[in-house]
Amino acid sequence: MTAALRDYSLAGPENRRARERGLAGAPWWKPPIDENRLVELMARSNARAARDTALWLGGTIALAVVIVLSWFSWYSLPLLFVYGALYGGAADSRWHECGHGTAFRSTTANNVVYYIASFMLWREPTMWRWSHYRHHSDTIIVGRDAEIVFPRPPNVRLLPLTFSHVVNSPKMLWRLLQHAAGRIDADAADFIPVSEHRRLIAEDRIFAAILAAAVAGSLILWHPLPVLLIGLPTIYGGWLVVFFGITQHAGLQEDVLDHRLNTRTVYMNPLFRFLYSNMNYHIEHHLFPGVPYHALPALHEEIKDSLPPALPNTRAAYRELLGAMRRQSTDITWEVPGRGVPDVPDAGLSLVDHGPIVPDEQQAASASTSAGTADLGALSEIAVGRARRCDIGDRTYALYRLSESEVALSDGLCTHAAAHLSEGLVLDGAIECPKHNGRFDLRTGEPLRRPAKDPLKIYPCEVVRGRIVADLSTAEASSAPSASDNKETS
């Protein structure tokens, strides 16, 4: 080894070291993109997600029926192989997209599919929500990211066992059972708020009860079908999760704040893209998690000149990652060289900047703020359903136009991770944070979707003779964030 081994646990010294180095909740590199085009790409669709979910879930159920009716014929094993891939494999990307809340426009539909897919994968819904929020905040930051699948040095010889899922699945099941018993491990306690522990335990008890019922059914009937159809597909179908998932980050750089260096985009065929819900466009997903899966190919076309060249196919991705893992098995400092990351002069560390109010309006706003009000400009200058950043003095706000005549004004940064809300999606009277997809009601400030837990401060705002006027008299007494505040707060 050419360097000391690192502790990848979240309860170890690397967590503290990452925070001391400013890597925890830090701003990430972002490419330039046209604001109007980005808003178009973030549009949600119930119809598209319903169609794709019906094909996946309907196909899974249909296969289960055929397996029951044909048991035990010569083609039962091939049918089980395909069934397992849909149940314990393709469920992964559905779990992922519905967990982000971007697959469907409907919050209820996202949650229903998320819980179904979570059960199929033995993924504890609450734990994995918070784990994935952390993954997006601290992608491949050692000591912070709970989803680093291949710590260094990777054991390439054990890779076939990883694909079989016979090693990882029992660990996941044991953790689920431990949490169901009320014993929260140290790593989970690092990223799951204490207020969520009761929900975590209750969900895991329900999952454990369903799995126990499947086992009981097999014992009572003295037949393998109940567990072959419910529970075991997580193991024998989990190879597909690994097959796709390993292409995302394996072998790439650790402790960097540029997704182009720690994440891959890989071109895949239409079947793979359906099974994987376009997550092969993985750099794009990490850069703009508010863009739903069906729009990722279009997002790729918009920003691909700012990214390293996409790998041409899955074979090329495996050639790169396996080569990297072999090198890192003897030299943990080795990185994939020459990824062709372009220099992008207009890029920055913040999210896409929609621009503060123009200087003359800002001066007017600053002047009137002392009297408790601020002129934020003409109503005609902000489109319906859009958000706009307003920096007044040392504070930052977000202005929204909810309808032809209704506007709203809030603190500018998310109460969870301090991302600029003006760069998020205005959806049904709510604002969705562009960093972790948390949502706030723009009329009350109440959090509507995790990870947002603390309410967002809303300021009185109205249209007066075509101008947007806000009452900021309570701003000085509040904890309104400054424009330079960009650290994660949880």
Coordinates of C-alpha atoms in Angstrom, one line a residue:
M1 CA 0.0 0.0 0.0
T2 CA 1.2 3.5 -0.8
A3 CA -1.0 5.2 1.8
A4 CA -2.7 4.5 5.1
L5 CA -6.1 2.8 4.9
R6 CA -9.1 5.0 5.6
D7 CA -12.1 4.5 7.8
Y8 CA -15.2 4.6 5.6
S9 CA -17.7 4.5 8.5
L10 CA -19.7 7.6 9.3
A11 CA -18.9 7.3 13.0
G12 CA -15.1 7.3 12.5
P13 CA -12.5 10.1 12.3
E14 CA -12.9 10.7 8.5
N15 CA -16.3 12.3 9.3
R16 CA -14.7 15.0 11.5
R17 CA -11.8 15.4 9.0
A18 CA -14.2 16.0 6.1
R19 CA -16.0 18.7 8.1
E20 CA -12.7 20.3 9.0
R21 CA -11.7 20.4 5.4
G22 CA -14.9 22.1 4.3
L23 CA -16.1 19.0 2.3
A24 CA -19.3 18.4 4.3
G25 CA -22.3 20.1 2.7
A26 CA -20.0 22.1 0.5
P27 CA -21.2 23.8 -2.8
W28 CA -20.5 21.7 -5.9
W29 CA -19.4 22.6 -9.4
K30 CA -22.3 23.5 -11.7
P31 CA -22.3 24.0 -15.5
P32 CA -24.0 26.9 -17.2
I33 CA -27.5 26.2 -18.6
D34 CA -30.2 28.4 -19.9
E35 CA -32.7 29.1 -17.1
N36 CA -35.8 28.7 -19.3
R37 CA -34.6 25.4 -20.7
L38 CA -33.9 24.1 -17.2
V39 CA -37.4 25.0 -16.0
E40 CA -38.8 23.1 -19.0
L41 CA -36.6 20.0 -18.2
M42 CA -37.8 20.0 -14.6
A43 CA -41.5 19.6 -15.5
R44 CA -43.1 16.6 -14.0
S45 CA -45.6 14.2 -15.6
N46 CA -47.9 11.7 -14.0
A47 CA -48.7 10.1 -17.4
R48 CA -45.1 9.2 -18.3
A49 CA -44.3 7.8 -14.9
A50 CA -47.6 5.9 -14.7
R51 CA -46.9 4.3 -18.1
D52 CA -43.4 3.2 -17.1
T53 CA -44.5 2.0 -13.7
A54 CA -47.4 0.0 -15.2
L55 CA -45.0 -1.7 -17.6
W56 CA -42.5 -2.5 -14.8
L57 CA -45.0 -3.5 -12.0
G58 CA -47.5 -5.0 -14.4
G59 CA -44.8 -7.1 -15.9
T60 CA -43.6 -8.3 -12.5
I61 CA -47.1 -9.3 -11.4
A62 CA -47.8 -11.0 -14.7
L63 CA -44.6 -13.1 -14.4
A64 CA -45.6 -14.0 -10.9
V65 CA -48.9 -15.4 -12.1
V66 CA -47.3 -17.3 -14.9
I67 CA -44.8 -18.8 -12.5
V68 CA -47.5 -20.0 -10.1
L69 CA -49.6 -21.5 -12.9
S70 CA -46.7 -23.2 -14.6
W71 CA -44.8 -24.5 -11.5
F72 CA -42.7 -26.6 -11.9
S73 CA -42.0 -26.7 -15.6
W74 CA -38.8 -26.6 -17.5
Y75 CA -39.1 -22.9 -18.1
S76 CA -39.8 -22.0 -14.4
L77 CA -36.1 -21.1 -13.7
P78 CA -35.8 -18.7 -16.7
L79 CA -39.0 -17.1 -15.6
L80 CA -37.8 -16.7 -12.0
F81 CA -34.6 -15.2 -13.4
V82 CA -36.5 -12.5 -15.3
Y83 CA -38.9 -12.0 -12.4
G84 CA -36.1 -11.5 -9.9
A85 CA -34.5 -9.0 -12.2
L86 CA -37.7 -6.9 -12.3
Y87 CA -38.5 -7.4 -8.6
G88 CA -35.1 -7.2 -7.0
G89 CA -33.3 -5.2 -9.7
A90 CA -35.4 -2.8 -11.8
A91 CA -37.1 -1.7 -8.5
D92 CA -33.9 0.1 -7.6
S93 CA -34.3 3.0 -10.1
R94 CA -38.0 3.3 -9.3
W95 CA -37.2 3.5 -5.7
H96 CA -34.6 6.1 -6.5
E97 CA -36.7 8.4 -8.6
C98 CA -39.7 8.3 -6.4
G99 CA -37.5 8.9 -3.4
H100 CA -36.4 12.1 -5.1
G101 CA -40.1 12.9 -5.7
T102 CA -39.5 13.6 -9.4
A103 CA -40.9 10.5 -11.1
F104 CA -44.6 11.5 -10.8
R105 CA -46.0 15.0 -10.4
S106 CA -48.3 13.5 -7.6
T107 CA -46.6 13.3 -4.2
T108 CA -48.9 10.4 -3.3
A109 CA -48.0 8.4 -6.3
N110 CA -44.3 8.9 -5.6
N111 CA -44.7 7.8 -2.0
V112 CA -46.7 4.7 -2.9
V113 CA -44.2 3.4 -5.5
Y114 CA -41.3 4.4 -3.2
Y115 CA -42.6 2.2 -0.4
I116 CA -43.4 -0.7 -2.8
A117 CA -39.9 -0.6 -4.3
S118 CA -38.3 -0.1 -0.8
F119 CA -39.9 -3.4 0.3
M120 CA -38.7 -5.2 -2.8
L121 CA -35.1 -4.1 -2.1
W122 CA -35.1 -4.6 1.7
R123 CA -34.3 -0.9 1.9
E124 CA -35.7 0.8 5.0
P125 CA -37.7 3.7 3.6
T126 CA -36.8 6.4 6.1
M127 CA -33.2 5.3 6.6
W128 CA -32.5 5.3 2.8
R129 CA -34.3 8.6 2.3
W130 CA -31.8 10.3 4.7
S131 CA -28.9 8.2 3.4
H132 CA -29.6 9.4 -0.1
Y133 CA -29.9 13.0 0.9
R134 CA -26.5 12.7 2.4
H135 CA -25.2 11.0 -0.7
H136 CA -26.2 14.0 -2.8
S137 CA -24.7 16.5 -0.3
D138 CA -21.4 14.6 0.1
T139 CA -21.0 12.4 -2.9
I140 CA -18.1 10.0 -2.4
I141 CA -16.8 12.1 0.6
V142 CA -15.1 9.5 2.8
G143 CA -16.7 9.5 6.3
R144 CA -19.8 11.3 5.1
D145 CA -21.3 9.3 2.3
A146 CA -23.0 6.2 3.5
E147 CA -23.4 4.9 -0.1
I148 CA -19.8 4.3 -1.0
V149 CA -20.1 0.7 -2.3
F150 CA -16.5 0.0 -2.9
P151 CA -14.1 1.3 -0.2
R152 CA -10.5 1.2 -1.1
P153 CA -8.7 -1.1 -1.4
P154 CA -11.5 -3.0 -3.3
N155 CA -11.4 -6.8 -3.3
V156 CA -11.9 -7.6 -7.0
R157 CA -11.9 -11.3 -6.3
L158 CA -15.1 -10.9 -4.2
L159 CA -16.9 -9.0 -7.0
P160 CA -18.8 -12.1 -8.2
L161 CA -20.2 -12.5 -4.7
T162 CA -21.3 -8.8 -4.8
F163 CA -23.2 -9.5 -8.0
S164 CA -24.9 -12.6 -6.4
H165 CA -26.1 -10.4 -3.6
V166 CA -25.7 -13.3 -1.2
V167 CA -23.3 -11.2 1.0
N168 CA -25.0 -7.7 0.9
S169 CA -28.7 -8.9 1.2
P170 CA -28.3 -10.7 4.5
K171 CA -26.5 -7.6 6.0
M172 CA -29.4 -5.4 4.8
L173 CA -32.0 -7.8 6.3
W174 CA -30.1 -8.0 9.6
R175 CA -29.9 -4.2 9.8
L176 CA -33.6 -4.0 9.0
L177 CA -34.4 -6.5 11.8
Q178 CA -32.1 -4.6 14.2
H179 CA -33.8 -1.3 13.5
A180 CA -37.2 -3.0 13.8
A181 CA -36.2 -4.1 17.3
G182 CA -35.4 -0.5 18.1
R183 CA -31.6 -0.7 18.0
I184 CA -30.3 2.1 15.7
D185 CA -26.7 1.7 14.7
A186 CA -24.1 4.5 14.9
D187 CA -23.8 5.1 11.1
A188 CA -27.6 5.4 10.7
A189 CA -27.8 7.7 13.8
D190 CA -25.3 10.1 12.1
F191 CA -27.6 11.0 9.2
I192 CA -31.2 10.2 10.5
P193 CA -32.7 12.9 12.7
V194 CA -33.8 11.6 16.1
S195 CA -37.3 12.8 15.3
E196 CA -37.4 10.2 12.5
H197 CA -36.4 7.2 14.6
R198 CA -40.0 6.2 15.5
R199 CA -41.0 6.2 11.8
L200 CA -38.0 4.2 10.9
I201 CA -38.8 1.5 13.5
A202 CA -42.5 1.3 12.6
E203 CA -41.8 0.9 8.9
D204 CA -39.2 -1.8 9.5
R205 CA -41.6 -3.7 11.7
I206 CA -44.2 -3.7 8.9
F207 CA -41.6 -4.9 6.4
A208 CA -40.4 -7.6 8.8
A209 CA -44.0 -8.8 9.4
I210 CA -44.6 -9.1 5.6
L211 CA -41.4 -11.1 5.1
A212 CA -42.3 -13.3 8.1
A213 CA -45.7 -13.9 6.6
A214 CA -44.1 -15.1 3.4
V215 CA -41.9 -17.5 5.3
A216 CA -44.9 -18.8 7.3
G217 CA -46.8 -19.3 4.1
S218 CA -44.1 -21.5 2.7
L219 CA -43.9 -23.5 5.9
I220 CA -47.7 -24.0 6.1
L221 CA -48.0 -24.9 2.5
W222 CA -44.7 -26.7 2.5
H223 CA -44.0 -25.1 -0.8
P224 CA -41.2 -22.7 -1.9
L225 CA -43.3 -20.4 -4.0
P226 CA -44.3 -17.8 -1.3
V227 CA -40.7 -17.0 -0.5
L228 CA -39.6 -17.4 -4.1
L229 CA -42.0 -14.7 -5.0
I230 CA -41.8 -12.5 -1.9
G231 CA -38.5 -11.9 -0.2
L232 CA -36.0 -14.1 -2.0
P233 CA -36.2 -12.1 -5.3
T234 CA -34.3 -9.4 -3.4
I235 CA -31.3 -11.8 -3.3
Y236 CA -31.5 -13.7 -6.6
G237 CA -32.6 -10.6 -8.5
G238 CA -30.2 -8.2 -6.8
W239 CA -27.5 -8.8 -9.4
L240 CA -29.2 -6.2 -11.6
V241 CA -28.9 -3.5 -9.0
V242 CA -25.1 -4.2 -8.9
F243 CA -24.8 -4.5 -12.6
F244 CA -26.1 -1.0 -13.2
G245 CA -25.1 0.6 -9.9
I246 CA -21.4 -0.2 -10.1
T247 CA -21.1 2.0 -13.1
Q248 CA -22.1 5.2 -11.2
H249 CA -19.0 5.9 -9.1
A250 CA -16.7 2.8 -8.7
G251 CA -13.0 3.5 -9.2
L252 CA -13.4 7.3 -9.5
Q253 CA -12.1 10.1 -7.3
E254 CA -12.9 10.6 -3.6
D255 CA -13.2 13.8 -1.7
V256 CA -13.7 16.1 -4.7
L257 CA -16.4 18.8 -5.2
D258 CA -16.9 18.2 -8.9
H259 CA -19.3 15.4 -10.1
R260 CA -17.4 15.1 -13.3
L261 CA -14.6 13.6 -11.4
N262 CA -16.5 11.1 -9.2
T263 CA -19.5 10.1 -11.4
R264 CA -20.0 8.5 -14.8
T265 CA -22.3 9.0 -17.7
V266 CA -22.6 5.9 -19.8
Y267 CA -24.6 5.5 -23.0
M268 CA -26.9 2.4 -22.8
N269 CA -29.3 0.6 -25.1
P270 CA -33.1 1.3 -24.8
L271 CA -33.8 -1.9 -22.7
F272 CA -31.1 -1.0 -20.2
R273 CA -32.3 2.6 -20.1
F274 CA -35.9 1.4 -19.3
L275 CA -34.7 -1.0 -16.6
Y276 CA -32.4 1.7 -15.2
S277 CA -34.8 4.7 -15.6
N278 CA -32.1 6.6 -17.5
M279 CA -29.8 6.7 -14.5
N280 CA -27.0 6.0 -16.8
Y281 CA -27.0 9.8 -17.2
H282 CA -25.6 9.9 -13.8
I283 CA -23.5 13.0 -13.9
E284 CA -26.5 14.9 -15.1
H285 CA -28.7 13.5 -12.3
H286 CA -26.2 14.6 -9.6
L287 CA -25.8 18.1 -11.1
F288 CA -29.6 18.7 -11.4
P289 CA -31.5 16.2 -9.2
G290 CA -34.7 18.2 -9.8
V291 CA -34.8 17.0 -13.5
P292 CA -37.0 13.8 -13.7
Y293 CA -35.6 10.6 -15.2
H294 CA -37.4 10.9 -18.6
A295 CA -35.8 14.3 -19.3
L296 CA -32.2 13.3 -18.5
P297 CA -31.3 12.5 -22.1
A298 CA -32.4 16.0 -23.1
L299 CA -30.5 17.5 -20.2
H300 CA -27.4 15.6 -21.4
E301 CA -27.7 17.2 -24.8
E302 CA -27.9 20.7 -23.2
I303 CA -24.7 20.3 -21.0
K304 CA -22.6 17.6 -22.6
D305 CA -20.0 20.1 -23.8
S306 CA -19.3 20.9 -20.2
L307 CA -18.8 17.2 -19.2
P308 CA -16.2 14.6 -19.9
P309 CA -17.1 12.4 -22.9
A310 CA -19.8 9.8 -22.0
L311 CA -18.5 6.3 -22.1
P312 CA -19.9 4.7 -25.3
N313 CA -21.4 1.6 -23.7
T314 CA -21.6 -0.6 -20.6
R315 CA -18.7 -2.7 -21.7
A316 CA -16.5 0.4 -21.8
A317 CA -17.7 1.4 -18.4
Y318 CA -16.7 -2.0 -17.0
R319 CA -13.4 -1.9 -18.7
E320 CA -12.6 1.4 -17.0
L321 CA -14.0 0.6 -13.5
L322 CA -12.5 -2.9 -13.3
G323 CA -9.1 -1.6 -14.4
A324 CA -9.4 1.1 -11.7
M325 CA -10.4 -1.3 -9.0
R326 CA -7.5 -3.7 -9.9
R327 CA -5.0 -0.8 -9.6
Q328 CA -6.6 0.5 -6.4
S329 CA -6.4 -3.0 -4.8
T330 CA -2.6 -2.4 -4.6
D331 CA -2.5 1.4 -4.6
I332 CA -5.4 3.1 -2.9
T333 CA -4.3 6.5 -4.2
W334 CA -4.6 5.7 -7.9
E335 CA -7.2 7.6 -9.8
V336 CA -8.7 7.2 -13.3
P337 CA -6.5 9.5 -15.5
G338 CA -7.4 11.6 -18.5
R339 CA -11.2 11.7 -18.2
G340 CA -11.3 14.7 -20.6
V341 CA -12.9 17.1 -18.2
P342 CA -13.3 20.4 -20.1
D343 CA -12.5 23.8 -18.8
V344 CA -15.8 25.7 -18.6
P345 CA -15.2 29.5 -18.0
D346 CA -18.8 30.3 -17.2
A347 CA -19.3 27.6 -14.6
G348 CA -19.3 28.2 -10.9
L349 CA -19.6 26.5 -7.5
S350 CA -23.2 27.7 -6.8
L351 CA -26.3 26.4 -8.5
V352 CA -27.5 28.1 -11.7
D353 CA -27.7 31.8 -10.9
H354 CA -31.0 33.3 -12.0
G355 CA -29.6 36.8 -11.1
P356 CA -30.6 39.1 -8.3
I357 CA -32.8 42.1 -8.9
V358 CA -31.2 44.7 -11.2
P359 CA -29.0 47.4 -9.7
D360 CA -31.4 50.3 -9.9
E361 CA -34.2 48.2 -8.4
Q362 CA -31.8 47.0 -5.7
Q363 CA -30.9 50.5 -4.8
A364 CA -34.6 51.4 -4.6
A365 CA -35.3 48.3 -2.5
S366 CA -32.5 49.1 -0.1
A367 CA -33.6 52.6 0.3
S368 CA -37.2 51.6 1.1
T369 CA -36.3 48.7 3.4
S370 CA -35.5 51.1 6.2
A371 CA -39.2 52.1 6.2
G372 CA -40.1 48.4 6.3
T373 CA -41.0 47.9 2.6
A374 CA -39.1 47.0 -0.5
D375 CA -39.9 47.6 -4.2
L376 CA -38.9 44.3 -5.9
G377 CA -39.6 45.5 -9.5
A378 CA -42.4 45.1 -12.0
L379 CA -44.7 42.2 -12.0
S380 CA -44.3 41.8 -15.7
E381 CA -40.6 41.0 -15.3
I382 CA -41.2 37.6 -13.6
A383 CA -43.2 34.9 -15.4
V384 CA -46.0 32.8 -13.9
G385 CA -44.6 29.8 -12.1
R386 CA -41.1 31.2 -11.9
A387 CA -38.7 32.2 -9.1
R388 CA -36.2 34.9 -8.9
R389 CA -33.4 35.7 -6.4
C390 CA -33.3 39.0 -4.6
D391 CA -30.3 40.2 -2.7
I392 CA -31.0 43.2 -0.4
G393 CA -28.2 44.4 1.8
D394 CA -26.5 41.3 3.2
R395 CA -29.6 39.1 2.9
T396 CA -30.9 36.9 0.2
Y397 CA -34.6 36.3 -0.6
A398 CA -36.6 34.4 -3.2
L399 CA -39.5 36.0 -5.1
Y400 CA -42.1 33.8 -6.7
R401 CA -45.0 34.4 -9.1
L402 CA -47.7 31.9 -8.3
S403 CA -50.4 33.1 -10.7
E404 CA -51.2 36.1 -12.9
S405 CA -51.8 38.2 -9.8
E406 CA -50.4 36.3 -6.8
V407 CA -46.7 36.6 -5.7
A408 CA -44.8 35.3 -2.7
L409 CA -41.5 36.2 -1.0
S410 CA -39.4 33.9 1.3
D411 CA -36.0 33.7 2.7
G412 CA -33.7 32.7 -0.1
L413 CA -32.0 29.7 1.3
C414 CA -33.5 26.2 2.1
T415 CA -33.7 25.6 5.8
H416 CA -32.2 22.2 5.4
A417 CA -29.1 22.6 3.3
A418 CA -29.0 26.4 2.4
A419 CA -29.4 25.9 -1.3
H420 CA -30.8 28.9 -3.3
L421 CA -34.5 28.3 -3.6
S422 CA -34.8 30.7 -6.5
E423 CA -33.2 27.9 -8.5
G424 CA -35.8 25.4 -7.6
L425 CA -39.1 24.4 -9.2
V426 CA -42.4 26.2 -8.4
L427 CA -45.0 23.5 -8.3
D428 CA -48.6 23.8 -7.1
G429 CA -48.0 26.7 -4.7
A430 CA -44.8 25.2 -3.3
I431 CA -41.1 25.6 -4.0
E432 CA -38.9 22.5 -4.4
C433 CA -35.3 22.8 -3.3
P434 CA -33.0 22.1 -6.2
K435 CA -30.5 20.2 -3.9
H436 CA -32.5 17.5 -2.2
N437 CA -36.0 18.0 -3.5
G438 CA -37.5 19.1 -0.2
R439 CA -40.6 21.3 -0.5
F440 CA -42.2 24.3 1.3
D441 CA -45.7 25.8 1.1
L442 CA -45.2 29.3 -0.3
R443 CA -48.3 30.6 1.5
T444 CA -47.4 29.4 4.9
G445 CA -43.8 28.4 4.8
E446 CA -44.5 24.9 6.2
P447 CA -42.3 22.1 5.0
L448 CA -44.2 19.7 2.8
R449 CA -41.5 17.1 1.9
R450 CA -38.4 15.8 3.6
P451 CA -35.6 16.5 4.1
A452 CA -37.1 19.9 4.9
K453 CA -38.1 20.0 8.5
D454 CA -37.9 23.6 9.7
P455 CA -40.4 26.1 8.2
L456 CA -39.4 28.7 5.7
K457 CA -40.0 32.4 6.6
I458 CA -42.6 34.0 4.3
Y459 CA -42.8 37.8 4.0
P460 CA -46.0 39.8 3.2
C461 CA -45.9 40.6 -0.5
E462 CA -48.4 42.2 -2.9
V463 CA -48.8 43.8 -6.3
V464 CA -49.3 47.6 -6.2
R465 CA -49.9 49.4 -9.5
G466 CA -48.0 46.7 -11.4
R467 CA -45.0 46.7 -8.9
I468 CA -44.2 44.0 -6.4
V469 CA -43.9 45.4 -2.9
A470 CA -42.8 43.4 0.1
D471 CA -42.9 44.1 3.8
L472 CA -39.5 43.3 5.3
S473 CA -40.1 44.9 8.7
T474 CA -39.6 41.5 10.4
A475 CA -36.4 40.6 8.4
E476 CA -33.9 42.2 10.8
A477 CA -35.4 40.3 13.8
S478 CA -35.4 37.0 11.9
S479 CA -32.6 34.6 11.1
A480 CA -32.9 35.3 7.4
P481 CA -29.8 33.8 5.7
S482 CA -27.2 35.9 4.0
A483 CA -26.3 35.5 0.4
S484 CA -23.0 33.9 1.3
D485 CA -24.5 31.2 3.5
N486 CA -24.3 27.9 1.6
K487 CA -23.5 25.2 4.1
E488 CA -25.8 22.3 4.9
T489 CA -27.4 22.8 8.3
S490 CA -28.3 19.3 9.3

